[in-house]
Short mmCIF file of C-alpha atoms in Angstrom, two decimals:
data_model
loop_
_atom_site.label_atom_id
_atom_site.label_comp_id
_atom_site.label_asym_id
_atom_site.label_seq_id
_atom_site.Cartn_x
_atom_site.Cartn_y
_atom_site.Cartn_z
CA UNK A 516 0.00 0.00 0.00
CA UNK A 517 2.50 2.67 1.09
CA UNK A 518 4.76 1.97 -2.22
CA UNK A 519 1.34 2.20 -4.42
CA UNK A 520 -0.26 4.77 -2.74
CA UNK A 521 1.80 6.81 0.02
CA UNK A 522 1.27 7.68 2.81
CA UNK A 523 -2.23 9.11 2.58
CA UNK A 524 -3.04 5.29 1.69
CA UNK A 525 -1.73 3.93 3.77
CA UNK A 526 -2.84 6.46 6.23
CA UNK A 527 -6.23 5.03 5.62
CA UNK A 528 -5.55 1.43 5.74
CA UNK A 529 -4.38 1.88 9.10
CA UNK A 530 -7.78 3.57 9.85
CA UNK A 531 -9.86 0.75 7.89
CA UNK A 532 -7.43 -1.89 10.09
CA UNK A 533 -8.40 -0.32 13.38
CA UNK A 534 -12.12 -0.07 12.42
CA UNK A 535 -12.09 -3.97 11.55
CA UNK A 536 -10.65 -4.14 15.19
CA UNK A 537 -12.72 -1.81 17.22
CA UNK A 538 -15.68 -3.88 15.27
CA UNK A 539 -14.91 -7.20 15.88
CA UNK A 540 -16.91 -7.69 18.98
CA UNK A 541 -19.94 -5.47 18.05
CA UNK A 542 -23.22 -6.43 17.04
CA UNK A 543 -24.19 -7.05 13.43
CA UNK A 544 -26.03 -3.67 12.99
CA UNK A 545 -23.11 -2.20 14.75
CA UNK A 546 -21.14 -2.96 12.19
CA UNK A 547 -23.32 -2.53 9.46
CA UNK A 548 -23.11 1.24 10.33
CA UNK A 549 -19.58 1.97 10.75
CA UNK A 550 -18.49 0.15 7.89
CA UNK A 551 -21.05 2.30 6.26
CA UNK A 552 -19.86 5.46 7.35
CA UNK A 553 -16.07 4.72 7.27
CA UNK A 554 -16.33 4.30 3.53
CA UNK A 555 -18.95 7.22 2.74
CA UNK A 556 -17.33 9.64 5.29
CA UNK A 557 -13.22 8.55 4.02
CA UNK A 558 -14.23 7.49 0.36
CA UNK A 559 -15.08 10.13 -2.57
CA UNK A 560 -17.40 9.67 -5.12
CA UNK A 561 -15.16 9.80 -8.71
CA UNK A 562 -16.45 8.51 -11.94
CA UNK A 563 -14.46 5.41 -13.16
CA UNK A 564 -13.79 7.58 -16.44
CA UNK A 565 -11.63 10.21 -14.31
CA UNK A 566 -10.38 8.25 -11.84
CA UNK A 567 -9.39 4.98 -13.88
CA UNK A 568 -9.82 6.56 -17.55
CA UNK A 569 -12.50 3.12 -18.42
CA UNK A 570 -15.46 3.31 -18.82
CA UNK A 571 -17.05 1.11 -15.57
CA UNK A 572 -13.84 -0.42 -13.60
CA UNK A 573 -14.69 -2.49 -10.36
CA UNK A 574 -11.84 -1.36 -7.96
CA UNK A 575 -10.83 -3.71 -4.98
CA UNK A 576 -10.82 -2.38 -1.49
CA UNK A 577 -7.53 -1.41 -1.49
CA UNK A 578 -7.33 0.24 -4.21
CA UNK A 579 -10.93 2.34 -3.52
CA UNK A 580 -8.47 3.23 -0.12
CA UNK A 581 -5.28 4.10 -2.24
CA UNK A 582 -6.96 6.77 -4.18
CA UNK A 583 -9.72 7.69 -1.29
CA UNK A 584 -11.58 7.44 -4.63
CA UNK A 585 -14.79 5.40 -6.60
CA UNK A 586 -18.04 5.04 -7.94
CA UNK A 587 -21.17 2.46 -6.27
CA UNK A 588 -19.41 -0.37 -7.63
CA UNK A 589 -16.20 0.40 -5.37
CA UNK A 590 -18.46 1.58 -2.28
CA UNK A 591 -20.44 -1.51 -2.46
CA UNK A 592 -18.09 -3.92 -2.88
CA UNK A 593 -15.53 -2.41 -0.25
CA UNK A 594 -18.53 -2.58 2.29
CA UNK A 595 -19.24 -6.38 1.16
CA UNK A 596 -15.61 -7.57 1.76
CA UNK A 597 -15.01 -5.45 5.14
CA UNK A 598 -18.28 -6.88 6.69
CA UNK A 599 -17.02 -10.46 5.32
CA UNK A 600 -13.84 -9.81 7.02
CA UNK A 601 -15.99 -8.99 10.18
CA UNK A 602 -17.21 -12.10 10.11
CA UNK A 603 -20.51 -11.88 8.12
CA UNK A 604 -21.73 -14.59 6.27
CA UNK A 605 -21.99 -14.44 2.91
CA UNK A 606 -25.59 -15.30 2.20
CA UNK A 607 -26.51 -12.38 4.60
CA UNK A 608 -24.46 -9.71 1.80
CA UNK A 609 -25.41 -9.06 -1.43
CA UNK A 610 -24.29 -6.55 -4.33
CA UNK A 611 -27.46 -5.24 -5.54
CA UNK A 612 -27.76 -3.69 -9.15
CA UNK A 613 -30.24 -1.03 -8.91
CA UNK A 614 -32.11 1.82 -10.84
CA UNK A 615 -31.52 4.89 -8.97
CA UNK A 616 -34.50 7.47 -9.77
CA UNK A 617 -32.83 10.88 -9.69
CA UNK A 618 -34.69 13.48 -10.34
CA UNK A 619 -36.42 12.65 -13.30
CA UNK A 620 -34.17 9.79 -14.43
CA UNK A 621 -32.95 6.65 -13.53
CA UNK A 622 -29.22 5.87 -13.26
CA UNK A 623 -27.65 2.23 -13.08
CA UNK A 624 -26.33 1.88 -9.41
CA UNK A 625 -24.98 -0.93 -6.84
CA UNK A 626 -25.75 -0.83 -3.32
CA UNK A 627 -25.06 -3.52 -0.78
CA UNK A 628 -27.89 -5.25 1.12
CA UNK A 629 -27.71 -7.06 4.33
CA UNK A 630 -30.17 -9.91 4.83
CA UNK A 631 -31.03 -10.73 8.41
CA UNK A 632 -32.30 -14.26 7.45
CA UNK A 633 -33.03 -15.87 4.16
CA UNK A 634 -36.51 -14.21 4.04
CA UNK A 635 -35.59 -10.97 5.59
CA UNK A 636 -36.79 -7.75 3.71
CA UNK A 637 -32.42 -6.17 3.12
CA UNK A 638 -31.38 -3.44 4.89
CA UNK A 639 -29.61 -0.71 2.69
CA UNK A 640 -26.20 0.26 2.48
CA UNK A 641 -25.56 2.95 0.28
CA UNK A 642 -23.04 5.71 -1.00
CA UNK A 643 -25.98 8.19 -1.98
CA UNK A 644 -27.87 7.82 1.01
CA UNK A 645 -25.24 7.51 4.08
CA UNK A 646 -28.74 5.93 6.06
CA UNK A 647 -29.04 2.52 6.82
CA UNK A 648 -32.62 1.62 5.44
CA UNK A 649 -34.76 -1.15 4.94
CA UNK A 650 -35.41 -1.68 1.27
CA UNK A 651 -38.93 -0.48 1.76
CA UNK A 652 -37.69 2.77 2.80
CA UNK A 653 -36.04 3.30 -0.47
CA UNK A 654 -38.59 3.39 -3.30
CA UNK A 655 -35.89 5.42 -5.26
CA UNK A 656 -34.70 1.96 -6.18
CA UNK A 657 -35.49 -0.49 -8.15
CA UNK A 658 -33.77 -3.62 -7.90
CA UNK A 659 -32.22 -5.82 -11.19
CA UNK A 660 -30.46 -8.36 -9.92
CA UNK A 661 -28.03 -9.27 -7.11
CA UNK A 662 -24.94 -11.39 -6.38
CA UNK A 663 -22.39 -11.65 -3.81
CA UNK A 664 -19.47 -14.81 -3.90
CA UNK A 665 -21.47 -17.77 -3.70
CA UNK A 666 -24.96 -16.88 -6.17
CA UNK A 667 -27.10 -14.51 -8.25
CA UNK A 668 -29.81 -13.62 -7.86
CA UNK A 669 -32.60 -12.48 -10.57
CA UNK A 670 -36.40 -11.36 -9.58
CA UNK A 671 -35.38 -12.81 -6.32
CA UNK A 672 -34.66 -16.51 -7.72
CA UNK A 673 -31.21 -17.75 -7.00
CA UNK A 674 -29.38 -18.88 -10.41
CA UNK A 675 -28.02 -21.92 -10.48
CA UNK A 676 -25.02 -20.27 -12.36
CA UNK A 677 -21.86 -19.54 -11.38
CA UNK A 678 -21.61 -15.31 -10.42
CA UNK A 679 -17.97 -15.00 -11.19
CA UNK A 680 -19.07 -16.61 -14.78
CA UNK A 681 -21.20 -14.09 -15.53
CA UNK A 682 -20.05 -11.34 -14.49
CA UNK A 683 -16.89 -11.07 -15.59
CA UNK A 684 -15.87 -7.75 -13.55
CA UNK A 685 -16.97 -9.46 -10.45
CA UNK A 686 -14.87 -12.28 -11.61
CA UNK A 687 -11.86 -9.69 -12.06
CA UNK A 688 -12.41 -7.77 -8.61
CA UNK A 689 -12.00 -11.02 -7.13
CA UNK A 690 -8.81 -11.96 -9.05
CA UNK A 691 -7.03 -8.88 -8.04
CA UNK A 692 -8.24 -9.07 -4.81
CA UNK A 693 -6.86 -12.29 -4.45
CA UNK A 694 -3.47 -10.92 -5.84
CA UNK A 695 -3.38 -8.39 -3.72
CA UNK A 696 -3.16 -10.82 -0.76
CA UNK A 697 -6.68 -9.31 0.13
CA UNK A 698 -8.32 -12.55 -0.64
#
């Protein structure tokens, strides 16, 4: 981190290190919450076109920390692996592809929702609203589809396919994740 990104990254990491530790022994909705606020109150909102010159780029954690810098994508998916590290399950996170109405449009956008229990309405993590919300409380979305490590999800059916096979920038996330030592 420091020879990537400095000290200001590394800066962070040590923040994101000693939030995973202040955490461990909380409860779940604890947690929920300060990871939630660690990455919208640390974390900027830059368009992958700027900030990685592509057109939609999935960062992993640590580089979202090295630049202090990312889009939903980046948000989300930093939230999913820092509650994972907090010992989460995985069937209780998912990576939720939304329509965010704005205004008088709606704009692709990922979020991450926590699931209490298999048939639990999610809660709401977000980068555009910093509160936690049960999906109710958020008719400015409209869900397409979800995934986390271990499924997708369409309409609310589980798919019997493989997530990292179709969706090859989760499938890339995860590679440089894993390269990163992150994994």
């Amino acid at each position: 981190m420091q020879s990537e990104y400095g000290d200001d990254g590394s800066a962070l990491l040590q923040a994101w290190f000693r939030l995973l530790s202040e955490q461990t022994d909380q409860a779940d909705l604890n947690k929920l919450k300060a990871v939630n606020d660690f990455f919208n109150r640390t974390i900027t909102f830059t368009d992958d076109t700027l900030l990685w010159r592509e057109k939609d780029y999935w960062a992993t954690p640590l580089q979202t920390m090295g630049v202090r810098g990312g889009d939903c994508e980046d948000f989300s998916i930093a939230k999913y692996m820092s509650l994972l590290k907090l010992g989460f399950e995985p069937d209780k996170l998912r990576l939720i592809y939304v329509k965010a109405k704005l205004g008088n449009q709606a704009q692709a956008h990922m979020v991450l929702g926590y699931f209490a229990s298999a048939t639990a309405e999610p809660l709401i993590l977000d980068n555009l609203n910093p509160t936690i919300l049960p999906a109710h409380e958020r008719p400015d979305l409209t869900p397409v589809f979800s995934f986390n490590s271990q499924g997708l999800w369409l309409g609310g059916t589980k798919s019997q396919s493989d997530p990292t096979a179709r969706l090859s920038r989760w499938r890339d996330v995860l590679q440089r994740m894993s390269e990163e030592g992150f994994l």
